[in-house]
Each structure stands twice: as structure tokens, then as C-alpha cells.
Amino acid sequence: MAGNKSYTIVEYFGGDDGYRCGYCKNEKGNFSHGMWSHTMTVQDYQDLIDRGWRRSGKYVYKPIMNKTCCPQYTIRCHALKFQPSKSHKKILKKMSKFISKGELPTGQEDGEPMDSVCEEAGPREPSKVCPAEVKCAAPTDIQKEVAECSAIREVQKEVAEAASTGSETSRTDPVSVPDGRRTATAPKPGMGADPSRPPCRKAKDLRKERHLQKEQMRQHADGISSIVSPTPPPPTQTNQPKNLEDFISESLPENSSHCLEVRLVPVSFEDPQFTASYQQSVALYSRYQMAIHGDDPSECSESEFRRFLCDSPLEAEYSPDGPEVGYGSFHQQYWLDGRIVAVGVIDILPTCVSSVYLYYHPDFASLSLGSYSALREIAFTRQLQKQSPKLSYYYLGFYIHSCPKMRYKGQYRPSDLLCPETYVWVPIERCLPQLENSRYARFNQDPDAGDARALKDVGRALVLYRRTVMPYGAYSRKRKGSSDETEVQQYAGLVGQDCAERILLYRA
């Protein structure tokens, strides 16, 4: 391959066989297309996830949406427009209380990690393509999906608390009772309200009325018609809503009992920070998988950790108009008092930060580190956008409406879901009514709309054959009667015409 141009090299595996679903536990209900990526550019991966693909290590897969038991819709959050919800603010305040006073909340974690992993749809053994140019890690079965989401309980709790608060404020003279419940004092017998007295009004309304009367009297004395309403004072800075960064800053007070530091480390064994913290990360991952997901020690070994969260097909890239840290795969490490307590695995791509996985120390589960890390990653996306204007989205992986435990990702608003047929983004509010009626839905309401990047000419798809890059048309003529046209056509249709003309499909 001439020059220094970077190529994406993949092997396509099709998607005929069903696998066990990690969400509904259907033994053969999970269907997805898959391909093993020996190397991949960040732009190619950006284009692929915008067509519903997702990576797990070097394995890249795309659910067969109208066939799989639990359709998985790509979801993205508009990071610049994001405002933390009430539940998000509670999580940040909980962290602030822990950092400042050292008080660890009791109870289970109520925020779900950002883990989007292919469930047991393991790749086949990849071929050793271009051994002089591409180093291939021997793959094992893809890490099974073991995410047990509990964030939905947080939402339900919030609704229950809101309803409880609303009912309590309407009561009169609430008093405490020994068992901790609140009850209202029974009304005293009598004739009811005195009809000769004016009806009761809120003190706030009375104060506003008195203020308005005084202002009108003052204006009248100055020769101004009392009919003119006073000009409202301009809003002050204190009236402006706090943004996400304000809440995060408040969650990290100075002179505190604990010190929390977030470090961004490139996933590279040539990086001194990554290698220095590698063994600590391995131990933390193993502890998390066994305690939170019930994995056997063999399922969370050092080799599994490396294959799943360190082996990335993405090549580190730098661009003049890109972020200073560059593009590629990173570990965002959360250091508490000198030790790692959580690691968020992320990909920094041309237009987004894509969340891959999060693992943390089980002792700190009650801090809702899954939701806390997501908020920090949204804030990080906003920070990168100042350096690279087009990088403005935060991808949370897949949204699975048919699995109630996986609906927590829809809490990060405003957000969009990817239409599985036309690959356009649709606001989640417009998608939810359709998903209530059917597991699979086409979100694009235009019946005439199609895939703008649909395959038009399979002959232009690039293949890698005997270390030579050539269009598929030339390859098929060279092979004379090649029987793989159906497979190549399926692959090219899934990645789209643009990607098919850039990505190299390996042919043995």
C-alpha cells in the first residue's frame, strides 16, 4: 500500500446465526451482523456508528433490528444543550457530600454504567491478514452483555418522591408520628370558613399586590399614569440557571475530606501513564465484574481485560482543527485519594465522544458512578467542542426500549435516536410513542425517504486481496466466477456506499 495513508481493514462475518441475548436472556434471539476490524480510522468508525454499528474491542457489530429480540437503537445526546435533571443534580450533590464530608451514602447504586457491549455474538477467528503490516490479536468470544441497569429505579423513586412531596404540601399542620410517617392533624369541628371574612390568599400573592400598589402610587406621584405597569427589573446573574459545569464544580469543594481527580489517558502501551496504572486497572476491572456482574474469575482475566477494553482498532490521529488530545481510544480514570476507583472507556471521534464502558470499585457503588461519569463525559464533550466546533455530541451506545432497565439512557436530554432504515436522527420524544406500540420502528415519518448512502455500485467497493487494494469489480474479474458477490453486496449495503469505497474488505 503506497504512501502513509491509513486504511480501515475488516473481515465480514454475516449475521445468520442467533446468539443468547444479554437483555431478555433469549438463548437464540440475538441477531447481528459482525466484522473483525484489524485497524480502523476514526472517520470510518464515526460513519459506521452513524449507521448503527458499535465496537466491542476490535469486533464491530450491527444488530439486525427487525429480527433481533431486543432492538438496539443508537442514541446520542446534544451535549451543548444538555441541562442536568433533578435526579442528575441529586447525584452531583451526593458526590459533593462525600468529597467534602467523607460521608458515603448507604444503599445500592442508582445510576447505570455506560456499557454497550455485544452480547455473546462472538466473532469467528480472523485471518492473519498482512502479517507484515497488521498485527492481529487472537480473538476469543465477545464479552457477554451483563449490564444490570438500576437507574430506572432511580426514576421511579424520583416520581414517587415528587408525588409524595406534592401531597404533603397540600396538607395542614403535618406532624411526625413514631414510625416516621407524616400525617395531617384532623380538622376541628366547626361551621367552616367565616363567610363574612375575605377568602384566604397566599402570602406571596399578597406581597406582590402590596408591592404593585406602592409602585403605582409612586409613579402617580411622579406624574406617570397609574395604568402603566412597572417595568420589570432586568434579570440578574443570580437568576440564570446553573449549567452542568457549575454543578460539577460545586461537587468538588476545596479543603475537603477527599480529593477526586480525573485523568485522561490514551489507550497505548507506549504511554507511560497508561502502563504505570495498567495493573491497577486490571485489578479494578476484575473486582467490578465479579462483584457487580457475577462473572467467574476466568471471564475477567487480564487477557479478557486487554482484549475487551485495551485492544482498539482505532488509530490515534491528530488534526489541526481537532481537539488537542487527538482522536482515538482513551481511559478516563477517576483517582480518589491516590488510587483509581473508576475508569470510563471512551472513543474521541470527529463529531462525538462515544462511551464504550465503565467499571468501578464496588465499595463506591452507592455514589452512582455510572451516572456521575456520564455527566463528566458530557462536560468533557463540551470542553472538546471549544477546541473542535463540530465535536458536539455524546453517544451513549444503544437505547433498548423493550428492556425497561435499559431506558435510563433516555434521561440525558435533548437526545436523538437513529432511524434504522434511513439513518437520520430523530428526537427521542417523537420515537417513544412508536416504541410503546412496537419493539421495532422506523422513526423517519417520510414514507418516501430512503438511505442517502445506500449501495449503488458494489463493483466500487474496495477489497484487499493478496496485499493488493482493488475495486471489487476488478477482484471478481480476476477470480473469474467468484461466488462471494452476495456476501460482499450485503456487507457494502450495511456500511454504505461511502464507507465501502474507503474500507478494505479482506478477501482470502
XYZ file of C-alpha atoms in Angstrom:
508
model
C 0.000 0.000 0.000
C 1.657 3.165 -1.191
C 2.209 6.239 0.892
C 1.308 6.845 4.518
C -2.440 6.805 4.029
C -4.331 4.996 6.788
C -6.810 2.330 5.814
C -9.561 0.503 7.636
C -9.234 -3.263 7.166
C -12.122 -5.555 8.106
C -13.349 -9.132 7.725
C -17.108 -9.539 7.415
C -18.870 -12.411 9.212
C -22.517 -12.035 8.199
C -25.347 -12.470 10.695
C -27.202 -15.711 10.057
C -26.773 -17.315 13.475
C -28.672 -16.300 16.604
C -26.943 -15.837 19.948
C -28.001 -15.519 23.551
C -29.473 -12.112 24.392
C -27.998 -10.434 27.438
C -31.175 -8.416 27.988
C -34.142 -10.823 27.755
C -31.959 -13.976 28.092
C -33.391 -15.484 24.906
C -30.914 -18.235 24.004
C -31.094 -17.734 20.232
C -32.908 -14.412 19.846
C -29.992 -12.017 19.372
C -29.061 -11.428 15.738
C -26.376 -9.069 14.474
C -24.006 -8.567 11.590
C -20.362 -8.594 12.613
C -16.911 -7.863 11.324
C -13.447 -8.050 12.771
C -11.525 -4.806 12.400
C -7.765 -5.154 12.190
C -7.367 -1.389 12.015
C -9.816 1.488 11.600
C -9.677 5.238 11.074
C -11.720 7.430 13.401
C -13.687 8.883 10.485
C -14.679 5.443 9.251
C -15.828 4.459 12.734
C -17.754 7.724 13.070
C -19.564 6.933 9.819
C -20.227 3.365 10.937
C -21.767 4.255 14.303
C -23.935 6.749 12.431
C -25.282 3.693 10.612
C -25.960 1.660 13.763
C -22.625 -0.154 14.205
C -20.842 -0.452 17.545
C -17.499 -1.871 18.636
C -16.550 -4.281 21.433
C -12.780 -4.442 21.430
C -11.872 -4.949 17.778
C -15.165 -6.652 16.976
C -17.672 -4.317 15.282
C -21.314 -5.358 15.143
C -24.675 -4.098 13.918
C -27.922 -5.524 15.349
C -30.399 -6.864 12.789
C -33.102 -4.561 14.045
C -36.217 -6.145 12.527
C -35.097 -9.636 13.555
C -33.336 -9.427 16.912
C -35.363 -9.938 20.076
C -34.312 -6.647 21.700
C -33.759 -3.935 19.042
C -30.884 -1.623 19.960
C -31.155 1.960 18.713
C -28.087 4.189 18.610
C -28.631 7.172 20.914
C -26.814 10.489 21.088
C -27.146 13.476 23.425
C -26.783 17.103 22.327
C -24.006 17.912 24.765
C -24.108 21.687 24.267
C -27.833 21.886 25.032
C -27.809 19.429 27.923
C -29.197 20.586 31.262
C -28.972 18.253 34.268
C -32.286 16.906 35.511
C -33.382 16.781 39.129
C -32.023 13.253 39.503
C -28.692 14.301 37.943
C -28.394 17.179 40.411
C -29.047 14.789 43.284
C -26.186 12.581 42.108
C -23.803 15.546 41.918
C -24.870 16.717 45.375
C -24.341 13.218 46.719
C -20.799 13.258 45.355
C -20.232 16.715 46.859
C -21.321 15.498 50.275
C -18.976 12.534 50.048
C -15.982 14.594 48.864
C -16.488 17.375 51.424
C -17.548 15.401 54.486
C -16.433 11.875 53.730
C -19.968 10.525 54.111
C -20.603 7.552 51.865
C -24.340 7.115 51.190
C -25.905 3.795 52.033
C -27.899 1.673 49.630
C -27.425 0.410 46.117
C -26.142 2.355 43.147
C -28.915 4.125 41.267
C -27.052 5.004 38.097
C -26.150 2.615 35.316
C -22.660 2.372 33.804
C -22.299 3.366 30.194
C -21.601 -0.137 28.928
C -22.632 -1.016 25.397
C -21.289 -4.466 24.717
C -22.268 -7.061 22.162
C -23.915 -9.963 23.924
C -22.208 -13.258 23.211
C -22.312 -12.638 19.462
C -18.720 -13.735 19.264
C -16.592 -13.197 16.165
C -15.060 -16.004 14.248
C -11.310 -16.446 14.229
C -9.986 -13.676 11.958
C -7.481 -14.414 9.252
C -3.887 -13.301 9.672
C -4.062 -10.613 7.027
C -0.985 -8.617 6.055
C 1.219 -10.002 8.855
C 3.963 -7.553 7.952
C 1.627 -4.593 8.248
C -1.199 -5.537 10.599
C -0.762 -7.125 13.993
C -3.787 -9.271 14.811
C -4.684 -10.170 18.358
C -6.134 -13.662 18.608
C -9.806 -13.122 19.475
C -11.907 -15.059 21.932
C -15.666 -14.959 22.310
C -17.021 -11.448 22.630
C -17.611 -10.268 26.181
C -21.174 -11.121 27.130
C -23.600 -8.337 27.927
C -24.075 -8.393 31.685
C -25.302 -4.902 32.342
C -27.967 -4.977 35.034
C -29.349 -1.482 34.948
C -30.760 0.016 38.101
C -31.152 3.622 37.013
C -34.813 3.010 36.217
C -35.370 2.547 39.935
C -33.935 5.998 40.440
C -36.506 7.497 38.080
C -39.336 5.605 39.742
C -38.114 6.762 43.125
C -37.978 10.352 41.877
C -41.565 10.154 40.654
C -42.691 8.640 43.929
C -40.866 11.305 45.934
C -42.310 14.081 43.779
C -45.811 12.721 44.261
C -45.221 12.366 47.986
C -43.898 15.909 48.258
C -46.826 17.291 46.308
C -49.368 15.588 48.539
C -47.628 16.694 51.709
C -47.584 20.341 50.760
C -51.353 20.298 50.425
C -51.846 19.085 53.968
C -52.434 21.250 57.036
C -50.153 21.158 60.078
C -48.315 17.923 59.338
C -46.966 16.252 62.454
C -44.491 13.447 62.990
C -45.613 10.072 64.241
C -43.431 7.455 65.962
C -42.969 5.226 62.909
C -41.558 8.101 60.871
C -44.619 8.646 58.676
C -46.283 12.023 58.382
C -49.962 12.612 58.876
C -52.275 15.611 58.897
C -53.978 16.891 62.031
C -57.685 16.162 61.955
C -59.786 19.297 61.265
C -61.513 20.815 64.299
C -65.295 20.702 64.321
C -66.993 23.983 63.415
C -69.044 25.833 60.837
C -66.265 26.001 58.233
C -64.903 29.230 56.752
C -66.369 32.533 58.004
C -68.345 33.942 55.030
C -68.000 37.489 56.409
C -64.192 37.433 56.048
C -62.249 37.602 52.771
C -61.035 34.273 51.404
C -57.565 33.105 52.385
C -54.777 34.004 49.979
C -51.161 33.046 49.724
C -48.709 35.369 51.457
C -46.620 35.523 48.270
C -49.600 36.864 46.290
C -50.359 39.458 48.994
C -46.756 40.703 48.963
C -46.814 41.051 45.188
C -50.079 43.022 45.338
C -48.779 45.411 48.020
C -45.581 45.959 46.058
C -47.569 46.734 42.901
C -49.810 49.177 44.770
C -46.805 51.050 46.200
C -45.157 51.231 42.784
C -48.322 52.588 41.188
C -48.650 55.230 43.939
C -45.044 56.290 43.399
C -45.476 56.565 39.646
C -48.699 58.528 40.050
C -46.921 60.991 42.324
C -44.277 61.427 39.596
C -46.951 62.309 37.050
C -46.993 58.912 35.384
C -50.306 57.255 34.649
C -51.118 54.611 37.209
C -52.315 52.374 34.383
C -48.737 51.761 33.218
C -47.295 48.651 34.808
C -43.857 48.971 36.354
C -41.011 47.846 34.132
C -39.658 44.589 35.476
C -36.040 44.800 36.561
C -33.536 43.222 34.184
C -32.641 39.674 35.147
C -29.562 39.479 37.288
C -26.838 36.878 37.005
C -28.239 35.073 40.006
C -31.448 34.373 38.053
C -29.568 32.472 35.351
C -29.821 28.679 35.659
C -26.653 26.872 36.618
C -25.055 24.833 33.896
C -23.544 21.371 34.175
C -20.065 22.704 34.816
C -21.334 24.755 37.778
C -22.848 21.686 39.410
C -19.720 19.604 38.792
C -17.527 22.338 40.249
C -19.737 22.505 43.334
C -19.425 18.734 43.721
C -15.656 19.139 44.147
C -15.247 21.629 47.015
C -11.817 22.686 48.248
C -10.440 21.766 51.670
C -12.387 18.516 51.628
C -12.057 15.136 53.279
C -11.307 13.513 49.910
C -9.603 14.502 46.669
C -11.084 13.364 43.337
C -9.045 13.814 40.159
C -9.987 12.799 36.604
C -7.165 11.895 34.242
C -7.450 11.228 30.503
C -5.017 8.508 29.399
C -4.532 7.265 25.804
C -5.018 3.508 25.432
C -1.468 2.769 24.408
C 1.224 0.606 25.962
C 3.688 3.220 24.764
C 2.102 5.814 27.057
C 3.843 5.927 30.468
C 0.665 6.888 32.359
C -1.252 4.007 30.829
C 1.440 1.416 31.573
C 2.015 2.735 35.110
C -1.671 2.314 36.001
C -2.330 -0.805 33.916
C -2.144 -3.438 36.671
C -4.286 -1.316 38.979
C -6.884 -1.002 36.206
C -6.852 -4.764 35.591
C -7.448 -5.485 39.286
C -10.269 -2.932 39.454
C -11.947 -4.365 36.334
C -11.791 -7.913 37.680
C -13.209 -6.864 41.032
C -16.031 -4.951 39.363
C -17.025 -7.768 37.006
C -17.135 -10.359 39.789
C -18.924 -8.188 42.363
C -21.384 -6.317 40.147
C -21.994 -8.756 37.290
C -21.188 -12.071 38.978
C -18.507 -13.095 36.489
C -16.283 -16.083 37.048
C -12.602 -15.117 37.541
C -11.783 -16.720 34.186
C -14.202 -14.357 32.466
C -12.461 -11.221 33.748
C -8.809 -12.157 33.490
C -6.037 -9.833 32.390
C -6.250 -11.181 28.837
C -10.015 -10.554 28.721
C -9.500 -7.027 30.047
C -6.874 -6.340 27.431
C -8.944 -7.785 24.569
C -12.157 -6.080 25.627
C -11.059 -2.620 26.849
C -7.494 -2.108 25.602
C -7.418 -3.659 22.130
C -8.975 -0.989 19.954
C -8.948 -0.897 16.158
C -8.874 2.912 16.214
C -5.651 4.531 15.155
C -4.612 7.604 17.152
C -4.962 10.646 14.918
C -4.330 14.367 15.209
C -5.850 17.142 13.141
C -5.196 20.908 13.044
C -8.904 21.576 13.648
C -9.327 18.698 16.095
C -9.046 18.525 19.902
C -5.619 18.920 21.478
C -5.678 15.376 22.881
C -6.310 13.994 19.400
C -8.714 11.263 18.315
C -8.757 7.612 19.320
C -9.484 5.415 22.343
C -8.927 6.655 25.895
C -9.391 5.656 29.517
C -10.809 8.405 31.700
C -9.518 7.460 35.145
C -11.137 8.644 38.380
C -8.480 8.885 41.088
C -9.709 9.158 44.682
C -7.029 9.971 47.242
C -4.299 8.492 45.055
C -5.995 5.307 43.806
C -8.217 4.503 40.827
C -11.859 3.966 41.816
C -13.458 4.097 38.360
C -12.483 4.058 34.684
C -14.628 5.271 31.796
C -13.588 3.857 28.418
C -14.337 6.337 25.638
C -13.611 6.947 21.967
C -12.984 10.509 20.796
C -14.239 10.791 17.212
C -14.605 13.674 14.724
C -18.103 14.702 15.854
C -18.598 12.976 19.200
C -17.337 11.388 22.373
C -18.567 7.795 22.320
C -18.969 5.984 25.641
C -17.769 2.371 25.496
C -17.775 1.032 29.070
C -17.397 1.966 32.708
C -16.102 -0.112 35.605
C -15.636 0.982 39.206
C -14.793 -0.144 42.737
C -17.849 -1.912 44.185
C -17.367 -0.169 47.558
C -18.405 3.099 45.905
C -21.496 1.792 44.074
C -23.783 3.995 46.198
C -22.217 7.113 44.636
C -23.981 6.353 41.328
C -20.682 6.389 39.477
C -22.345 5.267 36.247
C -24.482 8.400 36.058
C -21.767 10.603 37.550
C -19.235 9.511 34.909
C -21.798 10.126 32.143
C -22.261 13.697 33.384
C -18.496 14.187 33.489
C -18.198 12.811 29.944
C -20.883 15.209 28.702
C -18.969 18.075 30.306
C -15.773 16.746 28.693
C -17.504 16.729 25.289
C -18.429 20.378 25.795
C -14.818 21.140 26.660
C -13.547 19.456 23.485
C -16.123 21.313 21.397
C -14.423 24.600 22.281
C -11.328 23.278 20.503
C -13.140 21.445 17.691
C -16.547 23.044 16.890
C -18.021 20.025 15.080
C -17.384 17.731 18.058
C -20.648 18.389 19.879
C -22.388 15.066 20.597
C -22.161 12.456 23.327
C -23.028 8.924 22.197
C -24.348 6.648 24.928
C -24.295 3.432 22.916
C -27.637 1.705 22.394
C -31.084 2.591 23.711
C -33.232 -0.524 24.274
C -36.826 0.430 24.950
C -38.062 -3.163 25.101
C -35.848 -3.698 28.151
C -37.129 -1.356 30.924
C -33.792 -1.488 32.739
C -32.088 -0.008 29.674
C -34.313 3.030 29.275
C -32.171 5.135 31.620
C -30.138 6.432 28.666
C -33.184 8.375 27.539
C -32.833 10.598 30.628
C -29.962 12.569 29.086
C -31.881 15.184 27.105
C -32.056 16.522 24.486
C -31.255 13.299 22.672
C -31.929 11.591 19.350
C -32.405 8.021 18.193
C -31.111 6.755 14.860
C -33.746 5.634 12.375
C -32.839 2.016 11.488
C -33.940 2.389 7.864
C -32.969 5.876 6.698
C -30.166 6.555 9.233
C -31.383 10.039 10.110
C -31.560 11.299 13.698
C -34.994 11.793 15.240
C -35.718 13.453 18.642
C -36.402 10.759 21.213
C -39.724 12.365 22.183
C -41.058 11.546 18.715
C -39.744 7.979 18.871
C -41.084 6.850 22.242
C -44.791 6.637 21.236
C -43.835 4.311 18.375
C -41.695 2.140 20.636
C -44.572 1.810 23.084
C -46.530 0.102 20.292
C -43.783 -1.932 18.672
C -40.262 -3.097 19.530
C -39.098 -2.273 16.041
C -39.964 1.069 14.494
C -38.965 3.265 11.583
C -38.647 6.741 13.073
C -38.484 8.726 9.847
C -42.085 9.717 9.114
C -41.448 10.448 5.442
C -42.582 7.264 3.652
C -40.592 8.204 0.567
C -37.309 8.810 2.392
C -34.559 6.244 1.964
C -30.947 5.646 2.860
C -28.982 8.570 1.408
C -25.796 6.466 1.403
C -27.356 3.283 0.060
C -25.228 0.981 -2.036
C -25.306 1.950 -5.684
C -22.401 0.049 -7.204
C -20.866 -2.958 -5.436
C -18.128 -3.006 -8.043
C -16.641 0.153 -6.497
C -16.298 -1.401 -3.031
C -12.631 -1.823 -2.121
C -11.167 -5.201 -1.246
C -7.758 -6.314 -0.033
C -6.617 -9.361 -1.963
C -3.095 -10.731 -1.702
C -1.910 -7.472 -0.168
C -3.272 -5.531 -3.120
C -6.066 -2.942 -2.892
C -8.544 -3.123 -5.753
C -12.235 -2.442 -6.511
C -14.463 -5.456 -6.102
C -15.246 -5.315 -9.817
C -11.582 -5.915 -10.669
C -11.307 -8.592 -7.976
C -14.300 -10.537 -9.299
C -12.866 -10.468 -12.834
C -9.517 -11.660 -11.521
C -11.162 -14.515 -9.606
C -13.353 -15.484 -12.607
C -16.548 -16.846 -11.170
C -16.138 -15.760 -7.569
C -19.143 -16.880 -5.511
C -18.974 -14.222 -2.807
C -20.853 -11.423 -4.567
C -23.945 -11.867 -2.373
C -21.867 -11.583 0.799
C -19.925 -8.551 -0.432
C -23.137 -6.885 -1.581
C -24.679 -7.433 1.866
C -21.591 -6.033 3.608
C -21.394 -2.995 1.324
C -25.078 -2.264 1.802
C -24.661 -2.303 5.581
C -21.667 0.037 5.689
C -22.988 2.306 2.915
C -21.516 3.319 -0.425
C -19.102 5.912 1.001
C -17.558 3.540 3.547
C -17.483 0.664 1.055
C -15.307 2.817 -1.211
C -12.849 3.580 1.640
C -12.792 0.487 3.872
C -10.751 -2.500 2.726
C -12.684 -5.762 2.883
C -10.259 -8.643 3.266
C -10.601 -11.455 0.749
C -8.677 -14.696 1.278
